[in-house]
Short mmCIF file of C-alpha atoms in Angstrom, two decimals:
data_model
loop_
_atom_site.label_atom_id
_atom_site.label_comp_id
_atom_site.label_asym_id
_atom_site.label_seq_id
_atom_site.Cartn_x
_atom_site.Cartn_y
_atom_site.Cartn_z
CA MET T 1 83.16 109.16 62.18
CA ALA T 2 81.26 110.92 64.95
CA TYR T 3 81.64 109.55 68.44
CA PRO T 4 78.65 107.21 69.05
CA ILE T 5 76.20 108.72 71.50
CA HIS T 6 74.02 105.60 71.62
CA ARG T 7 75.78 102.43 72.69
CA PRO T 8 73.27 99.55 73.02
CA ARG T 9 76.12 97.24 74.02
CA ARG T 10 76.27 98.97 77.41
CA LEU T 11 73.24 96.93 78.46
CA ARG T 12 74.79 93.63 77.30
CA ARG T 13 78.02 93.72 79.29
CA SER T 14 77.15 91.05 81.86
CA ALA T 15 74.77 88.15 82.27
CA VAL T 16 73.08 89.84 85.24
CA LEU T 17 72.52 93.05 83.31
CA ARG T 18 71.20 91.21 80.26
CA GLU T 19 68.77 89.29 82.42
CA MET T 20 67.62 92.41 84.22
CA VAL T 21 66.64 94.24 81.00
CA ARG T 22 65.36 91.19 79.09
CA GLU T 23 62.04 91.98 77.39
CA THR T 24 60.68 88.44 77.10
CA THR T 25 61.24 85.92 79.87
CA LEU T 26 60.33 82.26 80.31
CA ALA T 27 59.18 80.55 83.49
CA PRO T 28 57.95 77.04 84.28
CA SER T 29 54.50 78.56 84.80
CA ASP T 30 54.37 79.31 81.06
CA PHE T 31 54.28 75.61 80.14
CA ILE T 32 51.65 72.92 79.66
CA TYR T 33 52.98 69.35 79.52
CA PRO T 34 51.27 66.84 77.18
CA LEU T 35 50.89 63.22 78.32
CA PHE T 36 49.90 60.14 76.29
CA VAL T 37 47.96 57.73 78.51
CA VAL T 38 47.40 54.08 77.57
CA GLU T 39 45.52 51.13 79.02
CA GLY T 40 47.31 48.61 81.23
CA ARG T 41 49.63 48.63 84.23
CA ASP T 42 53.27 49.56 84.62
CA ILE T 43 53.63 50.67 81.01
CA ARG T 44 56.26 53.20 79.98
CA ARG T 45 56.68 52.62 76.26
CA PRO T 46 59.18 54.99 74.59
CA ILE T 47 57.99 56.72 71.42
CA GLY T 48 60.69 56.15 68.83
CA SER T 49 60.24 59.44 66.99
CA MET T 50 60.05 61.51 70.20
CA PRO T 51 63.15 60.83 72.33
CA GLY T 52 62.36 61.22 76.03
CA ILE T 53 58.58 60.91 75.59
CA SER T 54 56.62 57.71 76.29
CA ASN T 55 53.17 56.22 76.23
CA LEU T 56 52.25 55.88 79.92
CA SER T 57 49.83 53.79 81.90
CA VAL T 58 47.80 55.78 84.38
CA GLU T 59 50.09 55.37 87.40
CA HIS T 60 53.10 56.52 85.37
CA ALA T 61 51.11 59.46 84.01
CA VAL T 62 50.39 60.44 87.61
CA ALA T 63 54.10 60.22 88.39
CA GLU T 64 54.96 62.43 85.40
CA ALA T 65 52.33 64.94 86.48
CA LYS T 66 53.83 64.99 89.97
CA GLN T 67 57.26 65.69 88.52
CA ALA T 68 55.88 68.52 86.40
CA HIS T 69 54.04 69.97 89.40
CA ALA T 70 57.18 69.87 91.53
CA LEU T 71 59.04 71.82 88.83
CA GLY T 72 56.40 74.55 88.76
CA VAL T 73 54.60 73.46 85.58
CA PRO T 74 50.93 74.24 86.32
CA ALA T 75 49.07 72.02 83.84
CA VAL T 76 49.07 68.79 81.85
CA LEU T 77 47.24 68.08 78.59
CA LEU T 78 45.94 64.52 78.31
CA PHE T 79 45.61 62.32 75.24
CA GLY T 80 44.10 58.86 75.69
CA ILE T 81 44.86 55.74 73.64
CA PRO T 82 42.26 53.00 74.31
CA HIS T 83 42.52 49.23 73.87
CA HIS T 84 39.38 49.17 71.74
CA LYS T 85 38.68 51.44 68.77
CA ASP T 86 35.54 51.53 66.67
CA ALA T 87 33.91 53.63 63.96
CA GLN T 88 32.07 55.78 66.53
CA GLY T 89 35.07 56.37 68.82
CA SER T 90 32.94 55.14 71.71
CA GLN T 91 35.79 54.98 74.23
CA ALA T 92 36.28 58.73 73.86
CA TYR T 93 33.09 59.42 75.81
CA ALA T 94 32.92 56.31 78.01
CA ARG T 95 32.73 57.28 81.68
CA GLU T 96 35.40 54.69 82.48
CA GLY T 97 37.47 55.46 79.39
CA ILE T 98 41.23 55.71 79.65
CA VAL T 99 41.40 59.50 79.62
CA GLN T 100 38.54 59.87 82.11
CA ARG T 101 40.31 57.49 84.53
CA ALA T 102 43.59 59.36 84.08
CA ILE T 103 41.89 62.67 84.84
CA ARG T 104 40.45 61.31 88.08
CA GLU T 105 43.74 59.80 89.23
CA ILE T 106 45.79 62.92 88.50
CA LYS T 107 43.26 65.19 90.21
CA ASN T 108 43.13 62.85 93.22
CA ALA T 109 46.92 62.94 93.52
CA LEU T 110 47.37 66.61 92.60
CA PRO T 111 44.24 68.67 93.31
CA ASP T 112 46.06 71.91 92.52
CA MET T 113 47.36 70.82 89.12
CA LEU T 114 45.25 71.85 86.15
CA VAL T 115 44.22 68.96 83.92
CA ILE T 116 43.29 69.81 80.34
CA ALA T 117 41.36 67.22 78.34
CA ASP T 118 41.99 67.11 74.61
CA VAL T 119 38.62 66.45 72.96
CA CYS T 120 38.74 64.71 69.58
CA LEU T 121 37.81 61.27 68.26
CA CYS T 122 40.90 60.51 66.16
CA GLU T 123 42.67 58.48 68.86
CA TYR T 124 39.50 56.46 69.48
CA THR T 125 38.23 55.63 65.98
CA ASP T 126 39.38 52.58 64.04
CA HIS T 127 39.72 54.75 60.91
CA GLY T 128 41.81 57.43 62.62
CA HIS T 129 39.65 60.38 61.62
CA CYS T 130 38.28 63.08 63.90
CA GLY T 131 34.64 62.14 63.58
CA ILE T 132 32.00 59.84 62.15
CA ILE T 133 32.58 58.86 58.53
CA GLU T 134 29.69 59.13 56.08
CA GLY T 135 30.24 58.67 52.35
CA GLY T 136 33.98 58.57 52.83
CA HIS T 137 34.11 61.95 54.60
CA VAL T 138 33.94 63.24 58.17
CA ALA T 139 30.31 64.08 58.93
CA ASN T 140 30.57 67.42 60.70
CA ASP T 141 27.15 67.82 62.32
CA ALA T 142 26.70 64.14 63.18
CA THR T 143 30.01 64.22 65.08
CA LEU T 144 29.26 67.23 67.29
CA PRO T 145 27.07 65.34 69.82
CA LEU T 146 29.85 62.78 70.35
CA LEU T 147 32.45 65.48 70.94
CA SER T 148 30.06 67.11 73.39
CA ARG T 149 29.56 63.81 75.22
CA MET T 150 33.32 63.41 75.51
CA ALA T 151 33.68 66.94 76.86
CA VAL T 152 31.00 66.30 79.49
CA THR T 153 32.45 62.98 80.69
CA CYS T 154 35.93 64.50 80.92
CA ALA T 155 34.65 67.50 82.87
CA GLN T 156 32.63 65.26 85.17
CA ALA T 157 35.79 63.21 85.77
CA GLY T 158 37.49 66.38 86.99
CA ALA T 159 39.06 68.04 83.95
CA ASP T 160 39.65 71.71 84.65
CA ILE T 161 39.71 72.78 80.99
CA ILE T 162 38.20 71.26 77.85
CA ALA T 163 40.28 71.60 74.68
CA PRO T 164 38.50 70.57 71.45
CA SER T 165 41.08 69.85 68.73
CA ASP T 166 38.93 68.39 65.95
CA MET T 167 38.49 71.65 63.96
CA LEU T 168 34.90 70.78 63.04
CA ASP T 169 32.55 73.69 62.50
CA GLY T 170 30.35 74.58 65.46
CA ARG T 171 31.97 72.30 68.00
CA VAL T 172 32.70 75.04 70.56
CA ALA T 173 29.04 76.09 70.70
CA SER T 174 27.94 72.46 70.92
CA ILE T 175 30.37 71.70 73.75
CA ARG T 176 29.54 74.91 75.62
CA SER T 177 25.83 74.09 75.45
CA ALA T 178 26.42 70.51 76.64
CA LEU T 179 28.57 71.61 79.59
CA ASP T 180 26.09 74.28 80.61
CA GLU T 181 23.21 71.82 80.41
CA VAL T 182 24.77 69.64 83.12
CA LYS T 183 25.65 72.65 85.30
CA LEU T 184 29.34 72.69 84.36
CA THR T 185 29.15 76.35 83.46
CA GLU T 186 32.49 77.22 85.08
CA VAL T 187 34.57 74.79 83.01
CA PRO T 188 36.43 76.86 80.40
CA ILE T 189 37.07 75.90 76.78
CA LEU T 190 40.52 76.20 75.26
CA SER T 191 39.77 76.01 71.56
CA TYR T 192 42.24 74.70 69.01
CA ALA T 193 40.82 77.53 66.92
CA VAL T 194 43.80 77.84 64.57
CA LYS T 195 45.04 74.36 63.75
CA TYR T 196 46.86 73.87 60.46
CA ALA T 197 47.06 70.73 58.32
CA SER T 198 50.74 70.34 59.08
CA ALA T 199 53.56 67.90 58.40
CA PHE T 200 54.83 68.77 61.89
CA TYR T 201 52.35 66.30 63.44
CA GLY T 202 54.07 63.12 62.24
CA PRO T 203 55.64 61.96 65.54
CA PHE T 204 52.42 62.77 67.42
CA ARG T 205 50.49 60.36 65.24
CA GLU T 206 52.90 57.60 66.23
CA ALA T 207 52.47 58.54 69.88
CA ALA T 208 48.67 58.80 69.76
CA GLN T 209 48.20 55.96 67.26
CA SER T 210 45.93 58.28 65.28
CA THR T 211 47.20 58.13 61.70
CA PRO T 212 44.19 58.21 59.29
CA GLN T 213 43.61 54.87 57.59
CA PHE T 214 42.63 56.70 54.40
CA GLY T 215 42.74 60.26 53.13
CA ASP T 216 43.95 63.12 55.31
CA ARG T 217 42.63 65.95 57.48
CA ARG T 218 42.88 68.82 55.03
CA THR T 219 39.10 69.18 54.78
CA HIS T 220 38.90 70.44 58.35
CA GLN T 221 42.40 71.54 59.38
CA MET T 222 43.59 74.83 57.92
CA ASP T 223 45.70 75.40 54.83
CA PRO T 224 49.23 76.50 55.88
CA GLY T 225 49.12 79.50 53.52
CA ASN T 226 46.19 81.20 55.26
CA VAL T 227 46.29 83.91 57.92
CA ARG T 228 43.04 85.80 57.40
CA GLU T 229 41.21 82.49 57.78
CA ALA T 230 42.96 82.03 61.14
CA LEU T 231 41.49 85.30 62.34
CA LYS T 232 38.05 84.25 61.11
CA GLU T 233 38.31 80.91 62.95
CA THR T 234 39.37 82.79 66.07
CA ASP T 235 36.42 85.18 65.88
CA LEU T 236 33.95 82.36 65.31
CA ASP T 237 35.17 80.30 68.27
CA LEU T 238 35.08 83.29 70.59
CA GLU T 239 31.52 84.02 69.45
CA GLU T 240 30.63 80.40 70.25
CA GLY T 241 31.97 80.67 73.79
CA ALA T 242 35.68 79.82 73.75
CA ASP T 243 37.60 81.22 76.72
CA MET T 244 41.11 80.74 75.32
CA ILE T 245 42.49 80.42 71.80
CA MET T 246 45.21 78.07 70.55
CA VAL T 247 47.51 78.27 67.53
CA LYS T 248 49.02 74.97 66.36
CA PRO T 249 51.81 74.42 65.29
CA ALA T 250 53.90 77.22 66.81
CA LEU T 251 57.36 77.53 65.30
CA SER T 252 56.43 77.95 61.62
CA TYR T 253 53.40 80.04 62.57
CA LEU T 254 54.90 82.74 64.79
CA ASP T 255 53.37 85.38 62.53
CA VAL T 256 49.94 83.82 63.07
CA ILE T 257 50.44 83.82 66.85
CA HIS T 258 51.30 87.50 66.63
CA ARG T 259 48.26 88.33 64.51
CA VAL T 260 45.93 86.40 66.83
CA ARG T 261 47.48 88.07 69.90
CA GLU T 262 46.79 91.49 68.39
CA ARG T 263 43.23 90.43 67.55
CA VAL T 264 41.96 89.14 70.89
CA ASP T 265 41.92 90.01 74.57
CA VAL T 266 41.75 86.42 75.84
CA PRO T 267 44.71 84.15 76.64
CA VAL T 268 46.56 82.83 73.60
CA VAL T 269 48.14 79.37 73.77
CA ALA T 270 50.63 77.97 71.26
CA TYR T 271 51.39 74.28 70.73
CA ASN T 272 55.09 73.53 70.24
CA VAL T 273 54.27 70.32 68.41
CA SER T 274 55.92 66.93 68.10
CA ALA T 275 58.14 67.41 65.05
CA GLU T 276 59.34 70.77 66.39
CA TYR T 277 60.44 68.86 69.49
CA SER T 278 61.88 65.90 67.60
CA MET T 279 63.98 68.02 65.23
CA VAL T 280 65.72 69.62 68.19
CA LYS T 281 66.29 66.24 69.82
CA ALA T 282 67.62 64.62 66.64
CA ALA T 283 70.03 67.46 65.90
CA ALA T 284 71.25 67.51 69.51
CA GLN T 285 71.82 63.75 69.52
CA ASN T 286 73.95 64.14 66.41
CA GLY T 287 76.01 66.86 68.07
CA TRP T 288 74.97 69.46 65.52
CA ILE T 289 73.46 71.94 67.99
CA ASP T 290 73.41 72.89 71.65
CA GLY T 291 70.03 71.29 72.40
CA ASP T 292 69.28 73.09 75.66
CA ARG T 293 70.16 76.50 74.27
CA LEU T 294 68.14 76.01 71.09
CA MET T 295 65.17 74.66 73.05
CA LEU T 296 65.01 77.78 75.22
CA GLU T 297 65.52 80.04 72.20
CA ILE T 298 62.59 78.43 70.40
CA LEU T 299 60.33 78.63 73.44
CA THR T 300 61.30 82.28 73.93
CA SER T 301 60.44 83.04 70.31
CA ILE T 302 56.98 81.51 70.77
CA LYS T 303 56.32 83.64 73.82
CA ARG T 304 57.82 86.73 72.20
CA ALA T 305 55.42 86.30 69.26
CA GLY T 306 52.53 86.74 71.70
CA SER T 307 51.68 83.41 73.30
CA ASP T 308 50.71 83.54 76.96
CA LEU T 309 51.15 79.78 77.45
CA ILE T 310 53.08 77.11 75.55
CA ILE T 311 52.14 73.45 75.24
CA THR T 312 55.48 71.70 74.88
CA TYR T 313 57.10 68.29 75.27
CA HIS T 314 60.16 70.22 76.49
CA ALA T 315 58.26 71.33 79.60
CA LEU T 316 60.14 69.27 82.19
CA GLU T 317 63.63 69.86 80.86
CA ALA T 318 62.97 73.55 80.24
CA ALA T 319 61.53 73.95 83.74
CA LYS T 320 64.63 72.33 85.23
CA LEU T 321 66.89 74.76 83.40
CA LEU T 322 64.77 77.77 84.33
CA GLY T 323 64.18 76.60 87.92
#
């Protein structure tokens, strides 16, 4: 056997050397931390299927945001769970709604932290669907004005970024027009452009209390087998005025993240969703894996696939390890 000329192991001999030549690196600034905000005072209600994550009243959400900010995490993504739900999701666009109040309080406490408002009706409707129901189905066009009203009230409350997650056709254009009409032209839109109808959302639906009371969301969320459709959705949302593109979920869709990254020249965000988080936590609690190591490996894989930013429930613990 000829003497090996190329010895890749030379660059793996020490931790310092490996770190110096590492191609993909993680930093706290890569993360966006989701928060579930509920009505009431002094509420920190653990979510059974998401160890370490809780439903939070506004003052506790502010405290969590402060912790994230201190660790170098630049942004939070807010989901609101109101006391009252109705068929129109009216609390989603109420000026004194739970998410609007949370936005104001976090921005008052942390002016430099970016607050992203998730825009969808599913947490606010009594039927759990993402829009108005007509004839047993989500009425796409009738829902768009309500999503736009929610976007405007969230932006007026101080949201730095609007993130529509409903996957209804035309909602980016509708929201962009509504924001521009009230002179909020500088508020960017992070579109959930590529959002699959996934079984990985189960724990989130417990956290957000948004499980559909009938049917499912497969008529508007994407089929997991499709990639070309993801690129079409991406193109359409950019044409309608989206400033950033999201792929959700992340871990089982790394190939989609990569394809979208190659397609566009805007920031790409991936959502490391609830079941991806909970599987790591459950396996770690059972002693089957090294939870911290696997967490960082998963987050690295998401960034390596092409994501510029990662929405993740691991944000605080990952930031502490990377600090």
